[in-house]
Coordinates of C-alpha atoms in Angstrom, one line a residue:
Chain A
M1 CA -36.8 3.4 -26.7
A2 CA -34.3 5.0 -24.5
E3 CA -33.6 2.1 -22.2
Q4 CA -30.0 3.2 -21.6
T5 CA -30.3 3.8 -17.9
P6 CA -31.5 0.4 -16.7
D7 CA -29.0 -1.2 -19.1
A8 CA -26.3 1.0 -17.6
K9 CA -27.3 0.0 -14.1
Q10 CA -27.1 -3.7 -15.0
F11 CA -23.9 -3.0 -16.6
A12 CA -22.4 -1.4 -13.5
A13 CA -23.7 -4.2 -11.3
L14 CA -21.7 -6.7 -13.2
S15 CA -18.1 -7.3 -12.2
T16 CA -15.5 -5.8 -14.4
E17 CA -14.6 -9.2 -15.7
S18 CA -18.1 -10.1 -17.0
A19 CA -18.6 -6.6 -18.2
A20 CA -15.6 -7.2 -20.5
V21 CA -17.3 -10.4 -21.7
V22 CA -20.5 -8.4 -22.5
R23 CA -18.5 -5.9 -24.5
R24 CA -16.9 -8.7 -26.5
Q25 CA -20.2 -10.0 -27.7
S26 CA -20.8 -9.9 -31.4
A27 CA -23.8 -8.0 -32.9
W28 CA -25.5 -11.3 -33.5
Q29 CA -25.1 -12.4 -29.9
R30 CA -26.5 -9.1 -28.7
V31 CA -29.5 -9.5 -31.0
R32 CA -30.2 -13.0 -29.9
A33 CA -30.0 -12.0 -26.2
N34 CA -32.6 -9.3 -26.6
W35 CA -36.1 -10.2 -25.4
S36 CA -38.0 -8.1 -27.9
V37 CA -36.1 -9.8 -30.7
R38 CA -36.8 -13.2 -29.1
I39 CA -40.5 -12.7 -28.8
G40 CA -41.1 -10.9 -32.1
G41 CA -38.8 -13.3 -33.9
T42 CA -40.5 -16.4 -32.5
A43 CA -43.9 -15.0 -33.4
M44 CA -42.7 -14.3 -36.9
L45 CA -41.2 -17.8 -37.4
L46 CA -44.5 -19.2 -36.1
L47 CA -46.5 -17.1 -38.7
L48 CA -44.1 -18.1 -41.4
A49 CA -44.6 -21.7 -40.4
I50 CA -48.4 -21.2 -40.5
A51 CA -48.1 -19.6 -44.0
V52 CA -46.0 -22.5 -45.4
L53 CA -47.9 -25.3 -43.7
A54 CA -51.4 -23.8 -44.4
P55 CA -52.6 -26.8 -46.4
V56 CA -51.9 -29.3 -43.6
L57 CA -53.3 -27.3 -40.7
G58 CA -56.7 -28.8 -40.9
T59 CA -57.8 -26.4 -43.5
V60 CA -59.9 -26.8 -46.6
D61 CA -59.5 -24.9 -49.9
P62 CA -60.2 -21.3 -48.8
T63 CA -62.4 -20.7 -51.9
L64 CA -64.7 -23.7 -51.2
F65 CA -68.3 -22.7 -50.2
D66 CA -71.4 -24.6 -49.3
A67 CA -74.8 -23.0 -49.1
A68 CA -75.8 -25.5 -46.4
S69 CA -73.1 -24.2 -44.1
R70 CA -73.7 -20.5 -44.2
D71 CA -73.2 -18.2 -41.2
L72 CA -72.1 -20.9 -38.7
L73 CA -70.9 -19.9 -35.3
P74 CA -67.3 -20.8 -34.3
G75 CA -66.8 -24.4 -33.4
K76 CA -70.0 -25.6 -35.2
Q77 CA -70.0 -28.8 -37.4
G78 CA -71.1 -28.5 -40.9
E79 CA -70.5 -29.9 -44.4
I80 CA -68.5 -28.5 -47.3
V81 CA -68.2 -29.7 -50.9
D82 CA -64.6 -30.1 -52.0
L83 CA -63.4 -29.5 -55.6
D84 CA -64.1 -33.1 -56.6
G85 CA -67.7 -32.6 -55.7
E86 CA -67.5 -34.8 -52.6
T87 CA -69.2 -33.6 -49.4
L88 CA -67.0 -33.5 -46.4
R89 CA -67.8 -33.2 -42.7
H90 CA -65.9 -30.2 -41.4
T91 CA -65.6 -28.4 -38.1
F92 CA -65.7 -24.6 -38.6
I93 CA -63.3 -23.6 -35.8
M94 CA -63.9 -19.9 -36.6
G95 CA -67.3 -20.2 -38.1
S96 CA -68.3 -19.6 -41.7
D97 CA -69.2 -16.5 -43.7
S98 CA -72.4 -15.7 -45.6
F99 CA -71.2 -17.8 -48.6
G100 CA -70.6 -20.8 -46.3
R101 CA -66.8 -20.6 -46.6
D102 CA -64.6 -21.7 -43.7
I103 CA -63.2 -18.6 -41.9
Y104 CA -60.4 -20.6 -40.3
S105 CA -59.0 -21.8 -43.7
R106 CA -59.3 -18.3 -45.1
V107 CA -57.6 -16.7 -42.2
I108 CA -54.8 -19.3 -42.3
Y109 CA -54.3 -18.8 -46.0
G110 CA -54.5 -15.1 -45.6
T111 CA -51.2 -15.3 -43.6
R112 CA -49.5 -16.1 -46.9
V113 CA -50.7 -13.0 -48.6
S114 CA -49.9 -10.7 -45.7
L115 CA -46.4 -12.0 -45.2
I116 CA -45.6 -11.9 -49.0
V117 CA -46.9 -8.4 -49.3
G118 CA -45.1 -7.2 -46.2
I119 CA -41.7 -8.7 -47.0
A120 CA -41.8 -7.9 -50.7
S121 CA -42.8 -4.3 -50.2
A122 CA -40.0 -3.9 -47.7
L123 CA -37.5 -5.4 -50.0
L124 CA -38.7 -3.3 -52.9
A125 CA -38.7 0.0 -51.0
L126 CA -35.3 -0.9 -49.6
S127 CA -33.7 -1.6 -53.0
F128 CA -35.1 1.6 -54.6
G129 CA -34.2 3.6 -51.5
I130 CA -30.7 2.3 -51.4
C131 CA -30.0 3.1 -55.0
L132 CA -31.5 6.6 -54.8
G133 CA -30.0 7.3 -51.4
L134 CA -26.5 6.2 -52.5
S135 CA -26.8 8.3 -55.7
S136 CA -28.1 11.3 -53.8
G137 CA -25.4 11.1 -51.1
Y138 CA -22.6 10.4 -53.4
L139 CA -23.3 12.2 -56.6
R140 CA -23.8 15.7 -55.3
W141 CA -25.3 17.2 -58.5
L142 CA -28.2 14.8 -58.2
D143 CA -28.8 15.5 -54.5
G144 CA -30.9 18.7 -54.8
P145 CA -33.4 17.7 -57.5
L146 CA -33.8 14.2 -56.2
M147 CA -34.4 15.2 -52.6
R148 CA -37.0 17.8 -53.7
V149 CA -38.9 15.1 -55.5
M150 CA -38.7 13.0 -52.3
D151 CA -39.9 15.9 -50.2
G152 CA -42.9 16.2 -52.5
L153 CA -43.6 12.5 -52.4
M154 CA -43.4 12.6 -48.6
S155 CA -45.9 15.4 -48.5
I156 CA -48.6 13.1 -49.8
P157 CA -50.0 10.8 -47.1
G158 CA -48.7 7.3 -48.0
I159 CA -52.0 5.6 -48.0
L160 CA -53.5 8.1 -50.5
I161 CA -50.7 7.4 -52.9
A162 CA -51.3 3.6 -52.6
I163 CA -55.0 4.1 -53.1
A164 CA -54.6 6.4 -56.1
L165 CA -52.1 4.1 -57.8
L166 CA -54.4 1.1 -57.4
A167 CA -57.3 3.1 -58.8
A168 CA -55.1 3.7 -61.9
W169 CA -53.6 0.2 -62.2
R170 CA -56.3 -2.3 -61.2
A171 CA -55.2 -4.4 -58.2
S172 CA -53.1 -7.5 -58.4
L173 CA -50.5 -8.9 -56.1
L174 CA -47.7 -7.1 -57.9
T175 CA -49.4 -3.7 -58.2
V176 CA -50.4 -3.8 -54.5
I177 CA -46.8 -4.5 -53.5
V178 CA -45.5 -1.7 -55.7
A179 CA -48.2 0.7 -54.5
I180 CA -47.4 0.0 -50.9
A181 CA -43.6 0.3 -51.5
I182 CA -43.6 3.6 -53.4
P183 CA -44.6 5.9 -50.5
E184 CA -41.9 4.2 -48.3
I185 CA -39.1 4.9 -50.7
P186 CA -38.5 8.6 -49.7
R187 CA -37.9 7.5 -46.0
V188 CA -35.3 4.9 -47.0
T189 CA -33.7 7.3 -49.5
R190 CA -33.3 10.0 -46.8
L191 CA -31.9 7.4 -44.3
V192 CA -29.4 6.1 -46.8
R193 CA -28.4 9.6 -47.9
S194 CA -27.8 10.8 -44.4
L195 CA -25.8 7.7 -43.6
V196 CA -23.7 8.1 -46.8
L197 CA -23.0 11.8 -45.9
T198 CA -21.6 10.7 -42.6
I199 CA -19.7 7.6 -43.8
R200 CA -18.2 9.3 -46.9
E201 CA -16.1 11.5 -44.5
E202 CA -14.6 8.4 -42.9
P203 CA -10.9 7.7 -43.4
Y204 CA -11.4 4.4 -45.2
V205 CA -13.6 6.0 -47.8
E206 CA -11.0 8.8 -48.3
A207 CA -8.4 6.1 -48.6
A208 CA -10.4 4.3 -51.3
V209 CA -10.9 7.5 -53.2
S210 CA -7.3 8.4 -53.1
L211 CA -6.5 4.9 -54.5
G212 CA -8.6 5.7 -57.4
T213 CA -11.5 3.3 -56.7
P214 CA -14.4 3.9 -59.0
A215 CA -17.5 5.6 -57.5
W216 CA -19.8 2.6 -57.8
K217 CA -17.3 0.3 -56.1
I218 CA -17.0 2.8 -53.2
M219 CA -20.8 3.0 -52.9
F220 CA -21.5 -0.7 -52.9
G221 CA -18.3 -2.0 -51.5
H222 CA -17.4 0.5 -48.8
I223 CA -20.5 2.6 -47.9
L224 CA -23.4 0.2 -48.3
P225 CA -22.1 -2.5 -45.9
N226 CA -21.8 0.2 -43.2
T227 CA -25.5 1.2 -43.6
A228 CA -26.7 -2.3 -43.0
A229 CA -27.8 -2.1 -39.4
P230 CA -30.2 0.9 -39.6
L231 CA -31.5 -0.5 -42.9
V232 CA -32.5 -3.8 -41.4
V233 CA -34.3 -1.9 -38.7
Q234 CA -36.1 0.3 -41.2
A235 CA -37.0 -2.8 -43.4
T236 CA -38.7 -4.4 -40.4
Y237 CA -40.8 -1.3 -39.8
I238 CA -41.7 -1.1 -43.5
C239 CA -42.7 -4.7 -43.4
A240 CA -45.1 -4.0 -40.5
A241 CA -46.6 -1.0 -42.3
G242 CA -46.9 -2.9 -45.5
I243 CA -48.9 -5.7 -43.9
L244 CA -51.1 -3.0 -42.3
V245 CA -51.7 -1.0 -45.5
E246 CA -52.4 -4.2 -47.5
A247 CA -55.2 -5.1 -45.0
I248 CA -56.6 -1.5 -45.1
L249 CA -56.6 -1.5 -48.9
S250 CA -58.4 -4.9 -49.1
F251 CA -60.8 -3.8 -46.4
L252 CA -61.7 -0.6 -48.3
G253 CA -62.2 -2.7 -51.4
V254 CA -59.4 -1.2 -53.5
G255 CA -56.8 -3.9 -52.7
L256 CA -56.5 -7.5 -53.9
P257 CA -59.7 -8.9 -55.6
P258 CA -62.3 -10.3 -53.2
D259 CA -61.8 -14.0 -54.2
I260 CA -58.2 -13.9 -52.8
P261 CA -58.4 -14.7 -49.1
T262 CA -56.6 -11.8 -47.3
W263 CA -57.4 -10.6 -43.8
G264 CA -58.6 -7.3 -45.1
N265 CA -61.0 -9.0 -47.6
I266 CA -62.4 -11.4 -45.0
M267 CA -63.1 -8.4 -42.7
A268 CA -64.6 -6.4 -45.6
E269 CA -67.0 -9.3 -46.2
G270 CA -67.7 -9.8 -42.5
R271 CA -68.5 -6.2 -41.8
V272 CA -71.8 -6.3 -43.6
Q273 CA -73.2 -8.6 -40.8
F274 CA -71.0 -7.4 -38.0
N275 CA -73.9 -7.0 -35.6
E276 CA -74.9 -10.7 -35.8
Y277 CA -71.6 -12.4 -36.5
P278 CA -68.8 -10.2 -35.1
H279 CA -66.3 -13.1 -35.2
N280 CA -66.0 -12.8 -39.0
V281 CA -64.3 -9.5 -38.4
F282 CA -62.6 -10.3 -35.1
F283 CA -60.6 -13.5 -36.1
P284 CA -58.8 -12.0 -39.1
G285 CA -58.5 -8.7 -37.0
I286 CA -56.7 -10.5 -34.2
F287 CA -54.3 -12.3 -36.7
L288 CA -53.6 -8.9 -38.3
A289 CA -53.0 -7.1 -35.0
V290 CA -50.8 -9.8 -33.6
T291 CA -48.7 -10.0 -36.8
V292 CA -48.1 -6.3 -37.0
L293 CA -47.3 -6.2 -33.3
A294 CA -44.8 -9.1 -33.7
V295 CA -43.0 -7.3 -36.5
N296 CA -43.0 -4.0 -34.6
I297 CA -41.6 -5.7 -31.5
L298 CA -38.9 -7.4 -33.6
G299 CA -38.1 -4.0 -35.1
D300 CA -37.8 -2.3 -31.7
G301 CA -35.5 -5.1 -30.5
L302 CA -33.3 -4.9 -33.6
R303 CA -33.2 -1.1 -33.2
D304 CA -32.1 -1.3 -29.6
T305 CA -29.4 -3.8 -30.3
L306 CA -28.2 -2.9 -33.8
D307 CA -28.7 0.8 -34.0
P308 CA -28.4 2.4 -30.5
K309 CA -28.1 5.9 -32.0
M310 CA -31.6 5.6 -33.4
A311 CA -32.9 4.2 -30.1
K312 CA -31.7 7.4 -28.5
R313 CA -33.3 9.6 -31.1
V314 CA -36.9 8.2 -30.9
Chain B
M1 CA -40.1 37.4 -38.4
Y2 CA -42.3 38.5 -41.3
A3 CA -39.3 38.0 -43.6
F4 CA -39.0 34.5 -42.2
I5 CA -42.6 33.7 -42.8
A6 CA -42.3 35.0 -46.3
R7 CA -39.2 32.9 -47.0
R8 CA -40.8 29.8 -45.4
L9 CA -43.9 30.3 -47.5
L10 CA -41.8 30.6 -50.6
A11 CA -39.9 27.4 -49.7
T12 CA -43.1 25.4 -49.6
L13 CA -43.9 26.4 -53.2
P14 CA -41.5 24.0 -54.8
V15 CA -42.9 21.2 -52.6
L16 CA -46.4 22.0 -53.6
L17 CA -45.4 22.2 -57.2
I18 CA -43.8 18.8 -57.0
V19 CA -46.9 17.4 -55.3
A20 CA -49.0 18.8 -58.1
V21 CA -46.7 17.3 -60.7
L22 CA -46.8 13.9 -59.0
V23 CA -50.6 13.9 -58.8
F24 CA -50.8 15.0 -62.4
L25 CA -48.5 12.2 -63.5
M26 CA -50.4 9.6 -61.5
L27 CA -53.1 9.8 -64.1
R28 CA -51.0 10.2 -67.2
L29 CA -49.0 7.1 -66.3
T30 CA -52.1 5.1 -66.3
P31 CA -52.5 2.8 -69.3
G32 CA -55.4 4.0 -71.5
D33 CA -56.9 7.3 -72.7
P34 CA -56.8 9.9 -69.9
A35 CA -60.0 11.6 -71.2
A36 CA -61.9 8.3 -71.1
I37 CA -60.5 7.5 -67.6
L38 CA -61.4 11.0 -66.3
A39 CA -64.9 10.8 -67.7
G40 CA -65.5 7.5 -66.0
D41 CA -67.7 4.7 -67.1
A42 CA -70.9 6.8 -67.3
A43 CA -69.7 9.3 -70.0
N44 CA -70.7 9.4 -73.7
P45 CA -68.2 10.0 -76.6
E46 CA -69.1 13.7 -76.9
Q47 CA -68.2 14.3 -73.2
I48 CA -64.9 12.5 -73.7
A49 CA -64.1 14.6 -76.8
Q50 CA -65.0 17.7 -74.8
I51 CA -62.7 16.7 -72.0
R52 CA -59.9 16.0 -74.4
E53 CA -60.4 19.4 -75.9
S54 CA -60.5 21.2 -72.5
L55 CA -57.4 19.4 -71.2
G56 CA -55.5 19.9 -74.4
L57 CA -54.7 16.2 -74.6
N58 CA -53.4 16.6 -78.2
E59 CA -50.6 18.9 -77.0
S60 CA -47.3 18.0 -75.4
I61 CA -47.3 16.7 -71.8
V62 CA -45.7 19.9 -70.6
A63 CA -48.4 22.0 -72.2
Q64 CA -51.0 19.6 -70.7
F65 CA -49.5 20.2 -67.2
G66 CA -49.6 24.0 -67.8
I67 CA -53.3 23.8 -68.7
W68 CA -54.1 21.6 -65.7
A69 CA -52.1 23.7 -63.3
G70 CA -53.7 26.9 -64.7
H71 CA -57.1 25.4 -63.9
L72 CA -55.8 24.5 -60.5
L73 CA -54.7 28.0 -59.7
T74 CA -58.1 29.4 -60.5
G75 CA -59.5 26.9 -58.0
D76 CA -60.9 24.7 -60.7
L77 CA -60.3 21.0 -59.8
G78 CA -62.4 19.8 -62.7
E79 CA -65.7 18.1 -62.8
S80 CA -66.7 14.7 -61.4
F81 CA -68.8 12.8 -63.8
Y82 CA -69.6 10.2 -61.3
F83 CA -71.0 12.6 -58.7
K84 CA -72.2 15.0 -61.5
M85 CA -70.9 18.2 -60.0
K86 CA -67.8 20.3 -59.7
V87 CA -65.1 18.7 -57.5
V88 CA -64.6 21.9 -55.6
E89 CA -68.3 21.9 -54.6
L90 CA -68.2 18.2 -53.8
I91 CA -65.2 18.8 -51.4
G92 CA -67.0 21.7 -49.9
Q93 CA -70.0 19.5 -49.0
R94 CA -67.8 16.9 -47.4
L95 CA -65.6 19.2 -45.5
E96 CA -67.5 19.6 -42.2
P97 CA -67.5 16.0 -40.9
T98 CA -63.8 15.5 -41.6
L99 CA -62.9 18.8 -40.1
A100 CA -64.9 18.0 -37.0
L101 CA -63.5 14.5 -36.7
A102 CA -59.9 15.7 -37.1
T103 CA -60.3 18.6 -34.6
L104 CA -61.8 16.4 -32.0
T105 CA -59.2 13.7 -32.6
I106 CA -56.2 16.1 -32.2
L107 CA -57.8 17.6 -29.1
I108 CA -58.3 14.2 -27.5
A109 CA -54.8 13.0 -28.5
V110 CA -52.9 16.1 -27.2
L111 CA -54.9 16.3 -24.0
V112 CA -54.3 12.6 -23.2
A113 CA -50.9 12.0 -24.7
V114 CA -48.9 15.0 -23.3
P115 CA -49.8 14.3 -19.6
L116 CA -49.1 10.6 -20.1
G117 CA -45.8 11.3 -21.6
V118 CA -44.8 13.7 -18.9
I119 CA -45.8 11.3 -16.1
A120 CA -43.9 8.4 -17.8
A121 CA -40.8 10.5 -18.1
W122 CA -41.2 11.7 -14.4
R123 CA -41.5 8.0 -13.3
F124 CA -38.9 6.8 -15.8
G125 CA -38.5 3.0 -15.7
G126 CA -41.4 2.5 -13.3
W127 CA -44.6 0.5 -13.9
F128 CA -46.5 3.5 -15.4
D129 CA -43.7 4.1 -17.9
R130 CA -43.5 0.5 -18.9
C131 CA -47.3 0.3 -19.3
L132 CA -47.3 3.4 -21.5
M133 CA -44.4 2.1 -23.6
G134 CA -46.2 -1.2 -24.0
F135 CA -49.4 0.6 -24.9
S136 CA -47.5 2.7 -27.5
V137 CA -46.2 -0.3 -29.3
L138 CA -49.7 -1.8 -29.2
G139 CA -51.2 1.5 -30.4
F140 CA -48.9 1.5 -33.4
S141 CA -49.7 -2.1 -34.3
I142 CA -53.5 -2.3 -33.8
P143 CA -55.1 -1.5 -37.2
V144 CA -57.5 1.4 -36.9
F145 CA -60.4 -0.6 -38.4
V146 CA -59.9 -3.5 -36.0
L147 CA -59.9 -1.1 -33.1
A148 CA -63.0 0.6 -34.6
Y149 CA -64.9 -2.7 -34.6
V150 CA -63.8 -3.7 -31.1
L151 CA -65.1 -0.3 -29.8
I152 CA -68.3 -0.5 -31.8
W153 CA -68.9 -4.0 -30.4
L154 CA -68.1 -3.1 -26.9
V155 CA -69.4 0.5 -26.5
S156 CA -72.3 0.5 -29.0
L157 CA -73.5 -3.0 -29.2
K158 CA -72.8 -4.5 -25.8
L159 CA -73.1 -1.4 -23.6
G160 CA -75.4 0.7 -25.9
W161 CA -73.8 3.9 -24.8
L162 CA -73.2 5.5 -28.2
P163 CA -74.6 5.2 -31.7
V164 CA -73.1 2.5 -33.9
Q165 CA -72.6 4.6 -37.0
G166 CA -73.5 7.7 -38.9
Y167 CA -73.0 11.4 -38.6
Q168 CA -75.1 14.3 -37.3
R169 CA -74.5 17.8 -38.7
L170 CA -73.6 20.5 -36.2
E171 CA -76.7 22.5 -37.0
G172 CA -78.8 19.5 -35.7
G173 CA -77.6 20.4 -32.2
F174 CA -74.2 20.0 -30.4
W175 CA -75.0 16.9 -28.3
P176 CA -76.1 14.6 -31.1
F177 CA -73.2 15.9 -33.2
L178 CA -70.8 15.0 -30.4
R179 CA -72.4 11.7 -29.6
H180 CA -71.8 10.5 -33.2
L181 CA -68.3 11.8 -33.3
I182 CA -66.9 10.6 -30.0
L183 CA -66.3 7.0 -30.9
P184 CA -64.6 7.6 -34.3
A185 CA -62.4 10.3 -32.7
I186 CA -61.3 7.9 -29.9
T187 CA -60.6 5.2 -32.5
L188 CA -58.5 7.6 -34.6
S189 CA -56.7 9.2 -31.7
V190 CA -55.1 5.9 -30.4
I191 CA -52.3 5.8 -32.8
Y192 CA -51.8 9.5 -32.5
I193 CA -51.7 9.2 -28.7
A194 CA -49.1 6.5 -29.0
L195 CA -46.9 8.7 -31.2
I196 CA -47.2 11.9 -29.2
A197 CA -46.8 10.2 -25.8
R198 CA -43.6 8.5 -27.0
V199 CA -42.0 11.7 -28.2
T200 CA -43.3 13.7 -25.1
R201 CA -41.7 11.1 -22.8
A202 CA -38.4 11.1 -24.7
S203 CA -38.0 14.9 -24.8
V204 CA -39.2 15.5 -21.3
L205 CA -36.8 12.8 -20.2
E206 CA -34.0 14.7 -21.9
A207 CA -35.0 18.0 -20.4
L208 CA -35.2 16.4 -16.9
G209 CA -31.5 15.7 -17.1
E210 CA -30.6 19.3 -17.5
D211 CA -29.0 21.5 -14.9
Y212 CA -31.9 24.0 -14.7
I213 CA -34.1 21.2 -13.5
R214 CA -31.8 20.6 -10.6
T215 CA -31.7 24.3 -9.9
A216 CA -35.5 24.5 -10.0
R217 CA -35.8 21.6 -7.5
A218 CA -33.0 23.0 -5.3
K219 CA -34.8 26.3 -4.9
G220 CA -37.8 24.3 -3.7
L221 CA -40.3 24.6 -6.5
P222 CA -43.2 22.1 -6.3
E223 CA -42.7 19.1 -8.5
W224 CA -45.6 19.8 -10.8
K225 CA -44.2 23.3 -11.5
V226 CA -40.8 21.7 -12.3
L227 CA -42.4 19.3 -14.7
V228 CA -44.7 21.7 -16.5
K229 CA -43.0 25.0 -16.4
H230 CA -39.4 23.8 -16.8
A231 CA -39.3 20.3 -18.3
L232 CA -42.4 20.3 -20.6
A233 CA -41.9 23.9 -21.7
N234 CA -38.4 23.0 -22.8
A235 CA -39.6 19.8 -24.5
A236 CA -42.4 21.5 -26.4
V237 CA -40.6 21.9 -29.8
P238 CA -40.3 18.1 -30.6
V239 CA -43.8 17.6 -29.3
A240 CA -45.2 20.3 -31.7
T241 CA -43.1 18.7 -34.5
V242 CA -44.5 15.3 -34.0
I243 CA -48.1 16.6 -33.9
G244 CA -47.4 18.1 -37.3
I245 CA -45.9 15.0 -38.7
G246 CA -48.7 12.9 -37.2
I247 CA -51.2 14.7 -39.5
A248 CA -50.2 12.3 -42.2
L249 CA -51.2 9.4 -40.0
L250 CA -54.4 11.2 -39.2
I251 CA -55.3 11.6 -42.8
G252 CA -54.7 8.0 -43.5
G253 CA -56.8 7.1 -40.5
V254 CA -59.6 9.4 -41.5
V255 CA -60.0 7.5 -44.8
V256 CA -60.5 4.2 -42.9
T257 CA -62.4 5.5 -39.9
E258 CA -65.0 7.4 -42.0
S259 CA -65.6 4.2 -44.0
V260 CA -66.1 2.1 -40.9
Y261 CA -68.4 4.6 -39.1
A262 CA -70.2 5.7 -42.3
I263 CA -69.3 9.3 -41.9
P264 CA -69.9 11.3 -45.1
G265 CA -66.6 13.2 -45.1
L266 CA -63.6 13.6 -47.3
G267 CA -62.1 10.2 -46.4
R268 CA -65.3 8.4 -47.4
L269 CA -65.3 10.5 -50.6
T270 CA -61.8 9.3 -51.4
V271 CA -62.8 5.6 -51.1
D272 CA -66.0 6.2 -53.1
A273 CA -64.1 8.0 -55.8
V274 CA -61.5 5.3 -56.0
L275 CA -64.1 2.6 -56.2
A276 CA -65.8 4.5 -59.0
R277 CA -62.4 5.4 -60.6
D278 CA -63.5 9.0 -60.5
F279 CA -60.1 10.6 -61.2
P280 CA -60.9 14.3 -60.9
T281 CA -62.2 13.7 -57.4
I282 CA -59.3 11.5 -56.4
Q283 CA -56.8 14.1 -57.7
G284 CA -58.7 16.9 -55.9
V285 CA -58.8 15.1 -52.6
I286 CA -55.2 14.1 -52.7
L287 CA -54.1 17.6 -53.5
L288 CA -56.2 19.1 -50.7
F289 CA -54.9 16.6 -48.1
S290 CA -51.3 17.1 -49.2
F291 CA -51.6 20.9 -49.1
V292 CA -53.2 20.8 -45.7
Y293 CA -50.3 18.5 -44.5
V294 CA -47.7 20.9 -45.9
F295 CA -49.5 23.9 -44.5
V296 CA -49.9 22.5 -41.0
N297 CA -46.2 21.7 -40.8
L298 CA -45.5 25.2 -41.9
L299 CA -47.6 26.4 -39.0
V300 CA -45.7 24.1 -36.7
D301 CA -42.4 25.5 -37.9
L302 CA -43.7 29.0 -37.1
S303 CA -44.9 27.9 -33.7
Y304 CA -41.4 27.2 -32.6
V305 CA -41.0 30.9 -31.9
F306 CA -43.8 30.7 -29.5
F307 CA -42.6 27.6 -27.7
D308 CA -39.0 28.6 -27.6
P309 CA -38.2 32.3 -27.4
R310 CA -34.6 31.6 -28.0
I311 CA -35.5 30.8 -31.6
R312 CA -35.5 34.0 -33.6
Y313 CA -36.0 34.2 -37.3

């Protein structure tokens, strides 16, 4: 957001000496000093830790079920049979679902799926977008046709593309990631293209051209590094959108198969008896909302520090 | 002006064509026999052979697209074997709830978001502004179905003010119709409000820095007149643009909201069609939604003339 004025005020309040210090900060220092980045980044690290440490956080196997422990309220004690057939005492911190599965374990393991899908779809959309955007911005004959296709792709609401592709492909982790990434590609392509069109006029690119540097070397060696900051910001937003869309797809029943614990799947199973046991929907819902919020806050912070031009635009 | 409209309409044709090609290819790139996929699981071999014949599946892919696009131009979206009727009729039946939901949502969103954005820009940096910006980040992040369940739980189950789910057709009376629609529309409008309020705030903020605002204040206009007649009027174009762009968000939200609230509209139809792998219906709905999106944004483009008389085409 356009927070320039308060920043400027603070800036003016500083003595000239310390203002010079502020100006000498590297991009990394500016990023670290930003509160949005700190909050969002800490939350993301926490979620990553949860995803990695899922087996040791007091969880049981998320697919385990026990008919004797069906529909328990949060905090209730119950029993659950593990894979070796042994019956364990287990506290269902978030209750259990109608199969007698532990919601807490499923939500914690669901973090893994959400983060993998979010990060992988962002990386995928980014790599395709970079290649297409660089080609479109640098190879002028390709620009017209390619951008018309991107216009067409952008005219179809993203979630419909993902839904239709999954109807065609049958859902798996890979197809879900690809289906989420495809609608995001045009946005990245446009961004990269517009950056390339600006950067290619810079003197250092002209210098490289006049030295006879091959086109691919100019694209990846000179232009791409200068597009990094806006792309990092864009990737963060795609990651947030990816996590959200994955949950929506699972919730609608067109995403990952129901036996995989994802937040959307847990909610889809919980909605049937929402009136009696709303916590089956609320616990994964809270995790989902907090995760997306954390990534978005991180993105806003990165945008404000890395890409002030974009901060002004929005 | 008319020449511009004609040119602008012509310019959307390639986009629509590309959308049609993409929707067409979606099915052809699926592994398996398109005829068998189109027919769904319920079809018998004769029906599949009939489909193969009518789509010209033995011809080249370009000829196939020609046949398909020809059907499309005559308003024939094919036949749903799952719902056992023409896709066009099916869409017609499901149009009213979606149209009603979308209209009410846009109405709520604009009426709430624009004043919020103006006030936030007016009191830039103050507590109201900060709250609104916080809400807008939250609004972008909270998934529409999570919000839907929170609202159902609070408003319908705990307070008992509104029905939990379902839809009443308009001919059953306006009040029951509205009562069933209000919660879904509020749910759906939150992300839209976040988006519009943000852009309204930013563009009003920019307008407030202009010289004519100082002039207006200097000549002693009341503050509300300065805000509405000078600042907002000059900030209207970006706001109109974002309302148009937001239609894409709205369509995505409709699919989810209708599922949660059990509203028998186009969004629900999309999900049902996907679960049944009913491709003619999926294609039809996607085409319709995309065409609506393109068309609304065309209207937004044309509305610039109305909002900003300096713009002449």
